[in-house]
Amino acid sequence: QTVVTQEPSFSVSPGGTVTLTCGLSSGSVSTSYYPSWYQQTPGQAPRPLIYTTNIRSSGVPDRFSGSILGNKAALTITGAQADDESHYYCALYLGSGISMFGGGTKVTVL
Amino acid sequence: QVLLVESGGGVVQPGGSLRLSCAASGFTFSTYGMHWVRQAPGKGLEWVALISNDGSNKYYADSVKGRFTISRDNSWDTVYLQMNSLRGDDTAVYYCVKDAGDWGQGTLVTVSS
């Protein structure tokens, strides 16, 4: 049973940088998994941030960037702002039409 | 601009059925695959199903395979999710999602007696 792994939580100072990761319970994440990232605040629908590893969705500020770091996909927030405090989810394409989300990371800005 | 509007949610008894609809506008619907993603109360996101742009290919999460059916009508720019044999753990907000793109606001499905 494949599991997509994310850190449960992270704290970052205003103006700081934080890198969230997205891994697999077995194996390495590569661009072939087309990693995508979503931001969700309570009561709202998820907002797409990044797709296909590092392409920002329309209107997403460039302080959000996606990459592959080692054997995981990564989302880096540079110059964190108060309104970046949210849950962040990654998704991986596992092949044969199947996708899977990670459990999400709660980011606190303080 | 892209707009995805889900409808059809509500309260249904265990074992019952419900059909969700998602009306799309603001893009060329027939050129995009469409997904359904759900989120149980207080929980994370769960991918449910994908249909290809022309409807010829359909894929499902193991948790819904054999019970849910995704379909689309490119004449009406609408994607559907037929949900049968519903269980308590199907209770969730169901989102319609454009491939590599926008999300709807979701519709709540509650399975309860």
PDB file of C-alpha atoms in Angstrom:
ATOM      1  CA  GLN A   1       0.000   0.000   0.000  1.00  0.00           C
ATOM      2  CA  THR A   2       1.623   3.202  -1.218  1.00  0.00           C
ATOM      3  CA  VAL A   3       1.552   6.172   1.138  1.00  0.00           C
ATOM      4  CA  VAL A   4       2.453   9.752   0.264  1.00  0.00           C
ATOM      5  CA  THR A   5       4.273  11.303   3.205  1.00  0.00           C
ATOM      6  CA  GLN A   6       4.353  14.903   4.415  1.00  0.00           C
ATOM      7  CA  GLU A   7       5.562  16.536   7.614  1.00  0.00           C
ATOM      8  CA  PRO A   8       2.583  17.036   9.962  1.00  0.00           C
ATOM      9  CA  SER A   9       3.556  20.579  10.873  1.00  0.00           C
ATOM     10  CA  PHE A  10       6.125  23.340  10.447  1.00  0.00           C
ATOM     11  CA  SER A  11       6.680  26.748  11.988  1.00  0.00           C
ATOM     12  CA  VAL A  12       8.315  29.650  10.205  1.00  0.00           C
ATOM     13  CA  SER A  13       9.064  33.205  11.225  1.00  0.00           C
ATOM     14  CA  PRO A  14       7.647  36.089   9.203  1.00  0.00           C
ATOM     15  CA  GLY A  15      10.094  36.745   6.371  1.00  0.00           C
ATOM     16  CA  GLY A  16      11.687  33.351   6.820  1.00  0.00           C
ATOM     17  CA  THR A  17      12.008  30.393   4.482  1.00  0.00           C
ATOM     18  CA  VAL A  18      10.432  26.986   4.909  1.00  0.00           C
ATOM     19  CA  THR A  19      10.691  23.871   2.747  1.00  0.00           C
ATOM     20  CA  LEU A  20       7.950  21.258   2.884  1.00  0.00           C
ATOM     21  CA  THR A  21       8.560  17.821   1.440  1.00  0.00           C
ATOM     22  CA  CYS A  22       6.471  15.132  -0.218  1.00  0.00           C
ATOM     23  CA  GLY A  23       7.781  11.588  -0.282  1.00  0.00           C
ATOM     24  CA  LEU A  24       6.758   8.001  -0.896  1.00  0.00           C
ATOM     25  CA  SER A  25       6.578   5.222   1.671  1.00  0.00           C
ATOM     26  CA  SER A  26       8.691   3.173  -0.698  1.00  0.00           C
ATOM     27  CA  GLY A  27      10.776   4.613  -3.468  1.00  0.00           C
ATOM     28  CA  SER A  28      11.836   8.042  -4.617  1.00  0.00           C
ATOM     29  CA  VAL A  29       9.760  10.879  -6.028  1.00  0.00           C
ATOM     30  CA  SER A  30      10.845  12.129  -9.425  1.00  0.00           C
ATOM     31  CA  THR A  31       9.361  14.458 -12.002  1.00  0.00           C
ATOM     32  CA  SER A  32       7.617  11.394 -13.452  1.00  0.00           C
ATOM     33  CA  TYR A  33       5.203  11.600 -10.529  1.00  0.00           C
ATOM     34  CA  TYR A  34       4.135  15.117 -11.650  1.00  0.00           C
ATOM     35  CA  PRO A  35       4.065  16.462  -8.078  1.00  0.00           C
ATOM     36  CA  SER A  36       1.549  19.199  -7.365  1.00  0.00           C
ATOM     37  CA  TRP A  37       0.929  21.386  -4.322  1.00  0.00           C
ATOM     38  CA  TYR A  38      -2.207  22.960  -2.857  1.00  0.00           C
ATOM     39  CA  GLN A  39      -2.881  25.497  -0.119  1.00  0.00           C
ATOM     40  CA  GLN A  40      -6.009  25.294   2.014  1.00  0.00           C
ATOM     41  CA  THR A  41      -7.273  27.593   4.730  1.00  0.00           C
ATOM     42  CA  PRO A  42     -10.135  26.514   7.012  1.00  0.00           C
ATOM     43  CA  GLY A  43     -13.531  26.491   5.346  1.00  0.00           C
ATOM     44  CA  GLN A  44     -12.126  27.146   1.892  1.00  0.00           C
ATOM     45  CA  ALA A  45     -11.546  25.000  -1.156  1.00  0.00           C
ATOM     46  CA  PRO A  46      -7.919  24.111  -1.861  1.00  0.00           C
ATOM     47  CA  ARG A  47      -6.007  26.581  -3.999  1.00  0.00           C
ATOM     48  CA  PRO A  48      -3.608  25.144  -6.561  1.00  0.00           C
ATOM     49  CA  LEU A  49      -0.058  26.452  -6.132  1.00  0.00           C
ATOM     50  CA  ILE A  50       2.306  24.272  -8.167  1.00  0.00           C
ATOM     51  CA  TYR A  51       1.826  21.551 -10.764  1.00  0.00           C
ATOM     52  CA  THR A  52       4.196  19.325 -12.707  1.00  0.00           C
ATOM     53  CA  THR A  53       6.928  19.769 -10.082  1.00  0.00           C
ATOM     54  CA  ASN A  54       7.666  23.475 -10.496  1.00  0.00           C
ATOM     55  CA  ILE A  55       5.059  25.316 -12.607  1.00  0.00           C
ATOM     56  CA  ARG A  56       3.221  27.964 -10.627  1.00  0.00           C
ATOM     57  CA  SER A  57      -0.521  28.191 -11.096  1.00  0.00           C
ATOM     58  CA  SER A  58      -1.970  31.444 -12.331  1.00  0.00           C
ATOM     59  CA  GLY A  59      -1.692  34.260  -9.808  1.00  0.00           C
ATOM     60  CA  VAL A  60       0.612  32.421  -7.396  1.00  0.00           C
ATOM     61  CA  PRO A  61       3.402  34.687  -6.126  1.00  0.00           C
ATOM     62  CA  ASP A  62       6.975  33.710  -6.915  1.00  0.00           C
ATOM     63  CA  ARG A  63       7.802  33.246  -3.241  1.00  0.00           C
ATOM     64  CA  PHE A  64       6.277  29.786  -3.745  1.00  0.00           C
ATOM     65  CA  SER A  65       8.514  27.405  -5.672  1.00  0.00           C
ATOM     66  CA  GLY A  66       8.522  23.683  -6.359  1.00  0.00           C
ATOM     67  CA  SER A  67      11.427  21.317  -6.904  1.00  0.00           C
ATOM     68  CA  ILE A  68      12.801  17.833  -6.377  1.00  0.00           C
ATOM     69  CA  LEU A  69      15.144  17.657  -3.378  1.00  0.00           C
ATOM     70  CA  GLY A  70      16.895  14.355  -3.044  1.00  0.00           C
ATOM     71  CA  ASN A  71      14.225  11.671  -3.217  1.00  0.00           C
ATOM     72  CA  LYS A  72      11.271  13.935  -2.480  1.00  0.00           C
ATOM     73  CA  ALA A  73       9.256  16.713  -4.029  1.00  0.00           C
ATOM     74  CA  ALA A  74       9.562  20.010  -2.222  1.00  0.00           C
ATOM     75  CA  LEU A  75       7.611  23.240  -1.816  1.00  0.00           C
ATOM     76  CA  THR A  76       9.647  26.214  -0.642  1.00  0.00           C
ATOM     77  CA  ILE A  77       8.080  29.382   0.714  1.00  0.00           C
ATOM     78  CA  THR A  78      10.578  32.241   0.676  1.00  0.00           C
ATOM     79  CA  GLY A  79       9.805  35.359   2.674  1.00  0.00           C
ATOM     80  CA  ALA A  80       6.863  33.858   4.526  1.00  0.00           C
ATOM     81  CA  GLN A  81       3.907  36.121   5.216  1.00  0.00           C
ATOM     82  CA  ALA A  82       1.168  35.896   7.816  1.00  0.00           C
ATOM     83  CA  ASP A  83      -1.408  34.848   5.248  1.00  0.00           C
ATOM     84  CA  ASP A  84       0.746  31.880   4.246  1.00  0.00           C
ATOM     85  CA  GLU A  85      -0.436  30.210   7.461  1.00  0.00           C
ATOM     86  CA  SER A  86      -2.432  27.293   6.003  1.00  0.00           C
ATOM     87  CA  HIS A  87      -2.505  23.598   5.376  1.00  0.00           C
ATOM     88  CA  TYR A  88      -0.416  22.487   2.393  1.00  0.00           C
ATOM     89  CA  TYR A  89      -1.092  19.284   0.508  1.00  0.00           C
ATOM     90  CA  CYS A  90       0.963  17.557  -2.137  1.00  0.00           C
ATOM     91  CA  ALA A  91      -0.327  15.095  -4.713  1.00  0.00           C
ATOM     92  CA  LEU A  92       1.563  12.551  -6.788  1.00  0.00           C
ATOM     93  CA  TYR A  93       0.527  10.788  -9.977  1.00  0.00           C
ATOM     94  CA  LEU A  94       1.163   7.086  -9.352  1.00  0.00           C
ATOM     95  CA  GLY A  95       0.481   5.966 -12.918  1.00  0.00           C
ATOM     96  CA  SER A  96      -2.464   4.198 -14.590  1.00  0.00           C
ATOM     97  CA  GLY A  97      -4.624   7.255 -13.977  1.00  0.00           C
ATOM     98  CA  ILE A  98      -4.273   7.075 -10.191  1.00  0.00           C
ATOM     99  CA  SER A  99      -3.266  10.024  -8.013  1.00  0.00           C
ATOM    100  CA  MET A 100      -2.741  10.226  -4.282  1.00  0.00           C
ATOM    101  CA  PHE A 101      -2.544  13.077  -1.788  1.00  0.00           C
ATOM    102  CA  GLY A 102      -0.266  13.354   1.180  1.00  0.00           C
ATOM    103  CA  GLY A 103      -1.693  13.869   4.632  1.00  0.00           C
ATOM    104  CA  GLY A 104      -0.932  17.596   4.567  1.00  0.00           C
ATOM    105  CA  THR A 105       1.385  19.925   6.466  1.00  0.00           C
ATOM    106  CA  LYS A 106       0.086  22.627   8.769  1.00  0.00           C
ATOM    107  CA  VAL A 107       2.296  25.703   8.477  1.00  0.00           C
ATOM    108  CA  THR A 108       2.273  28.246  11.269  1.00  0.00           C
ATOM    109  CA  VAL A 109       3.804  31.692  10.767  1.00  0.00           C
ATOM    110  CA  LEU A 110       4.963  33.122  14.079  1.00  0.00           C
TER     111      LEU A 110
ATOM    112  CA  GLN B   1     -12.450  32.892 -15.824  1.00  0.00           C
ATOM    113  CA  VAL B   2     -12.741  29.220 -14.896  1.00  0.00           C
ATOM    114  CA  LEU B   3     -15.804  28.342 -12.865  1.00  0.00           C
ATOM    115  CA  LEU B   4     -16.677  24.911 -11.494  1.00  0.00           C
ATOM    116  CA  VAL B   5     -19.991  24.597  -9.661  1.00  0.00           C
ATOM    117  CA  GLU B   6     -20.837  21.367  -7.876  1.00  0.00           C
ATOM    118  CA  SER B   7     -24.362  20.350  -6.924  1.00  0.00           C
ATOM    119  CA  GLY B   8     -26.290  17.315  -5.785  1.00  0.00           C
ATOM    120  CA  GLY B   9     -24.944  16.885  -2.280  1.00  0.00           C
ATOM    121  CA  GLY B  10     -27.159  16.187   0.689  1.00  0.00           C
ATOM    122  CA  VAL B  11     -28.042  13.675   3.373  1.00  0.00           C
ATOM    123  CA  VAL B  12     -28.487  10.042   2.359  1.00  0.00           C
ATOM    124  CA  GLN B  13     -28.938   6.837   4.335  1.00  0.00           C
ATOM    125  CA  PRO B  14     -26.269   4.130   4.356  1.00  0.00           C
ATOM    126  CA  GLY B  15     -26.657   1.950   1.289  1.00  0.00           C
ATOM    127  CA  GLY B  16     -28.291   4.761  -0.641  1.00  0.00           C
ATOM    128  CA  SER B  17     -27.288   6.549  -3.838  1.00  0.00           C
ATOM    129  CA  LEU B  18     -26.566  10.102  -4.876  1.00  0.00           C
ATOM    130  CA  ARG B  19     -25.450  11.757  -8.101  1.00  0.00           C
ATOM    131  CA  LEU B  20     -23.183  14.777  -8.015  1.00  0.00           C
ATOM    132  CA  SER B  21     -22.876  17.206 -10.915  1.00  0.00           C
ATOM    133  CA  CYS B  22     -20.226  19.765 -11.738  1.00  0.00           C
ATOM    134  CA  ALA B  23     -21.011  22.470 -14.280  1.00  0.00           C
ATOM    135  CA  ALA B  24     -17.906  23.949 -15.892  1.00  0.00           C
ATOM    136  CA  SER B  25     -17.396  27.238 -17.705  1.00  0.00           C
ATOM    137  CA  GLY B  26     -14.603  29.579 -18.737  1.00  0.00           C
ATOM    138  CA  PHE B  27     -12.461  27.010 -20.536  1.00  0.00           C
ATOM    139  CA  THR B  28     -12.682  24.441 -23.330  1.00  0.00           C
ATOM    140  CA  PHE B  29     -14.155  21.645 -21.245  1.00  0.00           C
ATOM    141  CA  SER B  30     -13.715  18.904 -23.830  1.00  0.00           C
ATOM    142  CA  THR B  31      -9.923  19.266 -23.808  1.00  0.00           C
ATOM    143  CA  TYR B  32      -9.374  18.595 -20.098  1.00  0.00           C
ATOM    144  CA  GLY B  33      -9.494  15.558 -17.874  1.00  0.00           C
ATOM    145  CA  MET B  34     -11.630  16.093 -14.773  1.00  0.00           C
ATOM    146  CA  HIS B  35     -11.237  14.750 -11.245  1.00  0.00           C
ATOM    147  CA  TRP B  36     -13.341  14.347  -8.146  1.00  0.00           C
ATOM    148  CA  VAL B  37     -11.527  14.827  -4.837  1.00  0.00           C
ATOM    149  CA  ARG B  38     -13.122  14.541  -1.404  1.00  0.00           C
ATOM    150  CA  GLN B  39     -12.383  15.693   2.111  1.00  0.00           C
ATOM    151  CA  ALA B  40     -13.951  14.118   5.156  1.00  0.00           C
ATOM    152  CA  PRO B  41     -14.707  16.495   8.048  1.00  0.00           C
ATOM    153  CA  GLY B  42     -11.450  17.546   9.725  1.00  0.00           C
ATOM    154  CA  LYS B  43      -9.395  15.275   7.477  1.00  0.00           C
ATOM    155  CA  GLY B  44      -7.086  15.613   4.491  1.00  0.00           C
ATOM    156  CA  LEU B  45      -7.747  15.400   0.772  1.00  0.00           C
ATOM    157  CA  GLU B  46      -8.500  12.104  -0.950  1.00  0.00           C
ATOM    158  CA  TRP B  47      -8.397  11.659  -4.717  1.00  0.00           C
ATOM    159  CA  VAL B  48     -11.553   9.818  -5.850  1.00  0.00           C
ATOM    160  CA  ALA B  49     -11.752   9.537  -9.633  1.00  0.00           C
ATOM    161  CA  LEU B  50     -10.503  10.834 -12.976  1.00  0.00           C
ATOM    162  CA  ILE B  51     -12.151  10.888 -16.397  1.00  0.00           C
ATOM    163  CA  SER B  52     -10.236  11.649 -19.577  1.00  0.00           C
ATOM    164  CA  ASN B  53     -11.184  14.574 -21.778  1.00  0.00           C
ATOM    165  CA  ASP B  54     -13.283  12.466 -24.133  1.00  0.00           C
ATOM    166  CA  GLY B  55     -14.698  10.184 -21.465  1.00  0.00           C
ATOM    167  CA  SER B  56     -13.039   7.077 -22.851  1.00  0.00           C
ATOM    168  CA  ASN B  57     -10.875   6.403 -19.799  1.00  0.00           C
ATOM    169  CA  LYS B  58     -11.978   6.352 -16.165  1.00  0.00           C
ATOM    170  CA  TYR B  59      -9.939   5.670 -13.058  1.00  0.00           C
ATOM    171  CA  TYR B  60     -10.934   5.217  -9.422  1.00  0.00           C
ATOM    172  CA  ALA B  61      -9.446   5.084  -5.962  1.00  0.00           C
ATOM    173  CA  ASP B  62      -9.637   1.616  -4.427  1.00  0.00           C
ATOM    174  CA  SER B  63     -11.947   2.968  -1.724  1.00  0.00           C
ATOM    175  CA  VAL B  64     -14.722   3.723  -4.249  1.00  0.00           C
ATOM    176  CA  LYS B  65     -14.066   1.253  -7.058  1.00  0.00           C
ATOM    177  CA  GLY B  66     -17.173  -0.706  -7.960  1.00  0.00           C
ATOM    178  CA  ARG B  67     -19.464   1.733  -6.102  1.00  0.00           C
ATOM    179  CA  PHE B  68     -18.824   5.102  -7.784  1.00  0.00           C
ATOM    180  CA  THR B  69     -18.996   5.952 -11.490  1.00  0.00           C
ATOM    181  CA  ILE B  70     -17.568   9.079 -13.076  1.00  0.00           C
ATOM    182  CA  SER B  71     -18.989  10.328 -16.363  1.00  0.00           C
ATOM    183  CA  ARG B  72     -19.159  13.504 -18.410  1.00  0.00           C
ATOM    184  CA  ASP B  73     -21.256  15.220 -21.039  1.00  0.00           C
ATOM    185  CA  ASN B  74     -19.107  17.457 -23.228  1.00  0.00           C
ATOM    186  CA  SER B  75     -22.234  18.895 -24.855  1.00  0.00           C
ATOM    187  CA  TRP B  76     -23.262  20.308 -21.495  1.00  0.00           C
ATOM    188  CA  ASP B  77     -19.743  20.937 -20.058  1.00  0.00           C
ATOM    189  CA  THR B  78     -20.666  18.841 -17.038  1.00  0.00           C
ATOM    190  CA  VAL B  79     -18.988  16.032 -15.129  1.00  0.00           C
ATOM    191  CA  TYR B  80     -20.891  13.660 -12.853  1.00  0.00           C
ATOM    192  CA  LEU B  81     -20.197  11.313  -9.989  1.00  0.00           C
ATOM    193  CA  GLN B  82     -22.758   8.560  -9.436  1.00  0.00           C
ATOM    194  CA  MET B  83     -22.333   7.217  -5.918  1.00  0.00           C
ATOM    195  CA  ASN B  84     -23.990   3.920  -4.949  1.00  0.00           C
ATOM    196  CA  SER B  85     -23.855   1.741  -1.836  1.00  0.00           C
ATOM    197  CA  LEU B  86     -22.878   4.749   0.218  1.00  0.00           C
ATOM    198  CA  ARG B  87     -21.219   4.243   3.618  1.00  0.00           C
ATOM    199  CA  GLY B  88     -20.550   6.461   6.584  1.00  0.00           C
ATOM    200  CA  ASP B  89     -16.943   6.932   5.576  1.00  0.00           C
ATOM    201  CA  ASP B  90     -18.071   8.470   2.293  1.00  0.00           C
ATOM    202  CA  THR B  91     -19.236  11.506   4.263  1.00  0.00           C
ATOM    203  CA  ALA B  92     -17.183  14.383   2.885  1.00  0.00           C
ATOM    204  CA  VAL B  93     -17.086  17.554   0.866  1.00  0.00           C
ATOM    205  CA  TYR B  94     -16.713  16.517  -2.762  1.00  0.00           C
ATOM    206  CA  TYR B  95     -14.706  18.812  -5.047  1.00  0.00           C
ATOM    207  CA  CYS B  96     -14.692  18.896  -8.820  1.00  0.00           C
ATOM    208  CA  VAL B  97     -11.187  19.628 -10.134  1.00  0.00           C
ATOM    209  CA  LYS B  98      -9.940  20.572 -13.580  1.00  0.00           C
ATOM    210  CA  ASP B  99      -6.803  18.606 -14.474  1.00  0.00           C
ATOM    211  CA  ALA B 100      -3.735  20.563 -13.340  1.00  0.00           C
ATOM    212  CA  GLY B 101      -6.000  23.483 -12.529  1.00  0.00           C
ATOM    213  CA  ASP B 102      -8.933  24.964 -10.734  1.00  0.00           C
ATOM    214  CA  TRP B 103     -11.193  23.593  -8.011  1.00  0.00           C
ATOM    215  CA  GLY B 104     -14.861  24.086  -7.367  1.00  0.00           C
ATOM    216  CA  GLN B 105     -16.175  25.141  -3.972  1.00  0.00           C
ATOM    217  CA  GLY B 106     -17.402  21.658  -3.159  1.00  0.00           C
ATOM    218  CA  THR B 107     -20.672  19.978  -2.203  1.00  0.00           C
ATOM    219  CA  LEU B 108     -21.257  18.208   1.107  1.00  0.00           C
ATOM    220  CA  VAL B 109     -22.391  14.604   1.170  1.00  0.00           C
ATOM    221  CA  THR B 110     -23.525  13.220   4.519  1.00  0.00           C
ATOM    222  CA  VAL B 111     -24.235   9.515   4.865  1.00  0.00           C
ATOM    223  CA  SER B 112     -26.243   8.946   8.013  1.00  0.00           C
ATOM    224  CA  SER B 113     -29.332   7.141   9.227  1.00  0.00           C
TER     225      SER B 113
END
